[in-house]
CSV table of C-alpha atoms in Angstrom, one decimal:
chain,number,residue,atom,x,y,z
A,1,UNK,CA,49.7,-19.7,41.7
A,2,UNK,CA,51.7,-19.5,44.6
A,3,UNK,CA,52.2,-23.3,44.6
A,4,UNK,CA,53.1,-23.3,41.1
A,5,UNK,CA,56.3,-20.4,41.8
A,6,UNK,CA,57.1,-23.0,44.8
A,7,UNK,CA,57.8,-25.8,42.5
A,8,UNK,CA,59.2,-24.1,40.0
A,9,UNK,CA,61.3,-22.3,42.9
A,10,UNK,CA,62.5,-25.8,44.0
A,11,UNK,CA,63.1,-27.5,40.6
A,12,UNK,CA,64.8,-24.7,39.3
A,13,UNK,CA,67.6,-25.1,42.8
A,14,UNK,CA,67.8,-28.5,42.0
A,15,UNK,CA,69.0,-27.7,38.8
A,16,UNK,CA,72.0,-25.6,40.2
A,17,UNK,CA,73.4,-22.3,37.5
A,18,UNK,CA,71.0,-23.7,35.0
A,19,UNK,CA,68.3,-23.6,37.0
A,20,UNK,CA,69.4,-19.7,38.0
A,21,UNK,CA,70.1,-19.3,34.3
A,22,UNK,CA,65.4,-20.5,33.5
A,23,UNK,CA,64.5,-18.6,36.8
A,24,UNK,CA,66.0,-15.4,36.1
A,25,UNK,CA,64.3,-16.0,32.5
A,26,UNK,CA,61.2,-16.9,33.7
A,27,UNK,CA,61.6,-14.0,36.1
A,28,UNK,CA,62.7,-11.6,33.4
A,29,UNK,CA,59.9,-12.4,31.3
A,30,UNK,CA,56.4,-11.6,31.9
A,31,UNK,CA,55.9,-14.3,34.5
A,32,UNK,CA,55.7,-13.2,38.4
A,33,UNK,CA,58.7,-15.4,39.6
A,34,UNK,CA,61.6,-14.7,42.4
A,35,UNK,CA,64.9,-14.9,40.8
A,36,UNK,CA,66.8,-13.5,43.9
A,37,UNK,CA,65.3,-16.2,46.2
A,38,UNK,CA,67.0,-19.0,43.6
A,39,UNK,CA,69.9,-17.1,44.0
A,40,UNK,CA,70.4,-16.7,47.6
A,41,UNK,CA,69.6,-20.4,47.6
A,42,UNK,CA,72.4,-21.6,44.9
A,43,UNK,CA,74.8,-19.3,47.3
A,44,UNK,CA,74.4,-20.8,49.8
A,45,UNK,CA,74.7,-24.2,48.4
A,46,UNK,CA,78.4,-23.1,47.2
A,47,UNK,CA,77.4,-22.2,43.5
A,48,UNK,CA,80.2,-19.2,42.8
A,49,UNK,CA,78.9,-16.1,42.6
A,50,UNK,CA,80.3,-14.8,39.2
A,51,UNK,CA,79.0,-18.0,37.8
A,52,UNK,CA,75.5,-16.9,39.4
A,53,UNK,CA,75.7,-13.6,38.5
A,54,UNK,CA,76.2,-14.4,34.7
A,55,UNK,CA,73.8,-16.9,34.7
A,56,UNK,CA,71.1,-14.7,36.2
A,57,UNK,CA,72.1,-11.7,33.9
A,58,UNK,CA,71.6,-13.6,30.7
A,59,UNK,CA,68.8,-15.4,31.3
A,60,UNK,CA,66.7,-12.3,32.6
A,61,UNK,CA,68.1,-10.4,29.8
A,62,UNK,CA,66.9,-12.7,27.4
A,63,UNK,CA,63.7,-12.7,29.4
A,64,UNK,CA,63.2,-9.0,29.3
A,65,UNK,CA,64.3,-8.8,25.4
A,66,UNK,CA,61.6,-11.5,25.1
A,67,UNK,CA,59.3,-8.7,26.3
A,68,UNK,CA,60.6,-5.7,24.3
A,69,UNK,CA,59.5,-8.3,20.9
A,70,UNK,CA,56.3,-8.9,22.7
A,71,UNK,CA,55.5,-4.8,22.6
A,72,UNK,CA,57.3,-5.1,18.8
A,73,UNK,CA,54.5,-7.9,17.0
A,74,UNK,CA,52.1,-6.4,19.1
A,75,UNK,CA,49.6,-2.8,19.6
A,76,UNK,CA,49.1,-0.9,22.4
A,77,UNK,CA,45.6,-1.7,21.7
A,78,UNK,CA,46.1,-5.4,22.3
A,79,UNK,CA,48.5,-4.5,25.3
A,80,UNK,CA,45.3,-2.6,26.8
A,81,UNK,CA,43.1,-5.4,26.8
A,82,UNK,CA,45.8,-8.2,27.5
A,83,UNK,CA,46.6,-7.0,30.8
A,84,UNK,CA,43.5,-5.0,31.5
A,85,UNK,CA,45.3,-1.0,31.1
A,86,UNK,CA,43.1,1.9,31.3
A,87,UNK,CA,43.7,3.8,27.8
A,88,UNK,CA,45.0,6.9,29.9
A,89,UNK,CA,47.4,5.0,31.8
A,90,UNK,CA,48.5,3.4,29.0
A,91,UNK,CA,49.0,7.2,27.4
A,92,UNK,CA,51.3,8.1,30.2
A,93,UNK,CA,53.8,5.5,30.0
A,94,UNK,CA,53.8,6.3,26.4
A,95,UNK,CA,54.6,9.8,26.7
A,96,UNK,CA,57.0,9.0,30.1
A,97,UNK,CA,58.9,6.1,27.7
A,98,UNK,CA,59.1,8.5,24.6
A,99,UNK,CA,60.7,11.2,26.8
A,100,UNK,CA,63.7,8.8,27.7
A,101,UNK,CA,63.6,6.4,25.1
A,102,UNK,CA,65.7,3.6,25.3
A,103,UNK,CA,67.1,4.8,28.4
A,104,UNK,CA,64.3,3.7,29.9
A,105,UNK,CA,65.7,-0.1,29.6
A,106,UNK,CA,68.0,0.5,32.4
A,107,UNK,CA,64.6,0.9,34.7
A,108,UNK,CA,63.6,-2.8,33.7
A,109,UNK,CA,64.7,-4.2,36.8
A,110,UNK,CA,62.2,-2.7,38.8
A,111,UNK,CA,59.2,-5.5,39.6
A,112,UNK,CA,56.4,-5.3,38.0
A,113,UNK,CA,56.7,-2.1,36.5
A,114,UNK,CA,59.8,-2.7,34.0
A,115,UNK,CA,58.3,-5.7,31.9
A,116,UNK,CA,55.6,-3.2,30.9
A,117,UNK,CA,58.2,0.1,30.6
A,118,UNK,CA,60.4,-3.5,27.9
A,119,UNK,CA,56.7,-4.0,25.9
A,120,UNK,CA,56.0,-0.2,25.9
A,121,UNK,CA,59.6,0.3,24.2
A,122,UNK,CA,58.8,-2.1,21.7
A,123,UNK,CA,55.7,-0.6,20.9
A,124,UNK,CA,57.0,2.7,20.3
A,125,UNK,CA,59.9,0.8,18.6
A,126,UNK,CA,62.7,2.2,20.2
A,127,UNK,CA,66.3,1.5,19.5
A,128,UNK,CA,66.8,-1.8,20.1
A,129,UNK,CA,70.6,-2.5,20.6
A,130,UNK,CA,70.3,0.9,22.7
A,131,UNK,CA,67.5,-0.2,24.6
A,132,UNK,CA,69.1,-3.9,25.3
A,133,UNK,CA,72.3,-2.6,26.6
A,134,UNK,CA,70.6,-0.5,28.7
A,135,UNK,CA,68.4,-3.2,30.0
A,136,UNK,CA,71.4,-5.0,30.5
A,137,UNK,CA,73.3,-3.0,32.0
A,138,UNK,CA,69.8,-2.3,35.1
A,139,UNK,CA,69.5,-5.7,35.2
A,140,UNK,CA,73.3,-6.4,36.0
A,141,UNK,CA,73.4,-4.3,38.2
A,142,UNK,CA,70.9,-5.4,40.4
A,143,UNK,CA,72.3,-8.8,40.6
A,144,UNK,CA,75.4,-7.3,41.7
A,145,UNK,CA,73.8,-5.6,44.2
A,146,UNK,CA,72.2,-8.8,45.3
A,147,UNK,CA,75.0,-10.6,45.3
A,148,UNK,CA,77.1,-7.9,46.9
A,149,UNK,CA,74.6,-7.8,50.4
A,150,UNK,CA,74.6,-11.3,50.2
A,151,UNK,CA,78.6,-12.0,50.4
A,152,UNK,CA,80.1,-8.8,50.4
A,153,UNK,CA,82.3,-7.0,48.2
A,154,UNK,CA,85.8,-8.8,49.5
A,155,UNK,CA,84.3,-12.6,48.2
A,156,UNK,CA,82.5,-11.0,45.4
A,157,UNK,CA,86.3,-10.0,44.5
A,158,UNK,CA,88.4,-12.4,45.6
């Protein structure tokens, strides 16, 4: 699997900003992929930070929307079976998501947990518009943070 990820990363980098979009989409879906490494490589290759932010945020958000609708189209039992989740862990996640609702979408940028949160939000039929707005804000903030740490505020603004 690691070799496949390395090959996909190299391919994404070779396609520039569109490669960033695809890498971010894959990372935003249920696939384990590091779009941040693609972003930093493309930044080092001279791609505009604003272009990278736009492509990464858009691709990653579309991947997240895919996860949300996977949840809407399935049942908790199927998710438990497919991902081998213990029933008590599924119930704990459901209660957490029910408590915070669509605002949990903001935390969907978290590694490993983000996709599970989105699928759970889909299962409980949270408000799609509110969920997706919260998710887009969280994911865009994550990529903004990556870019700010790489280039600094001055270079990102100017």
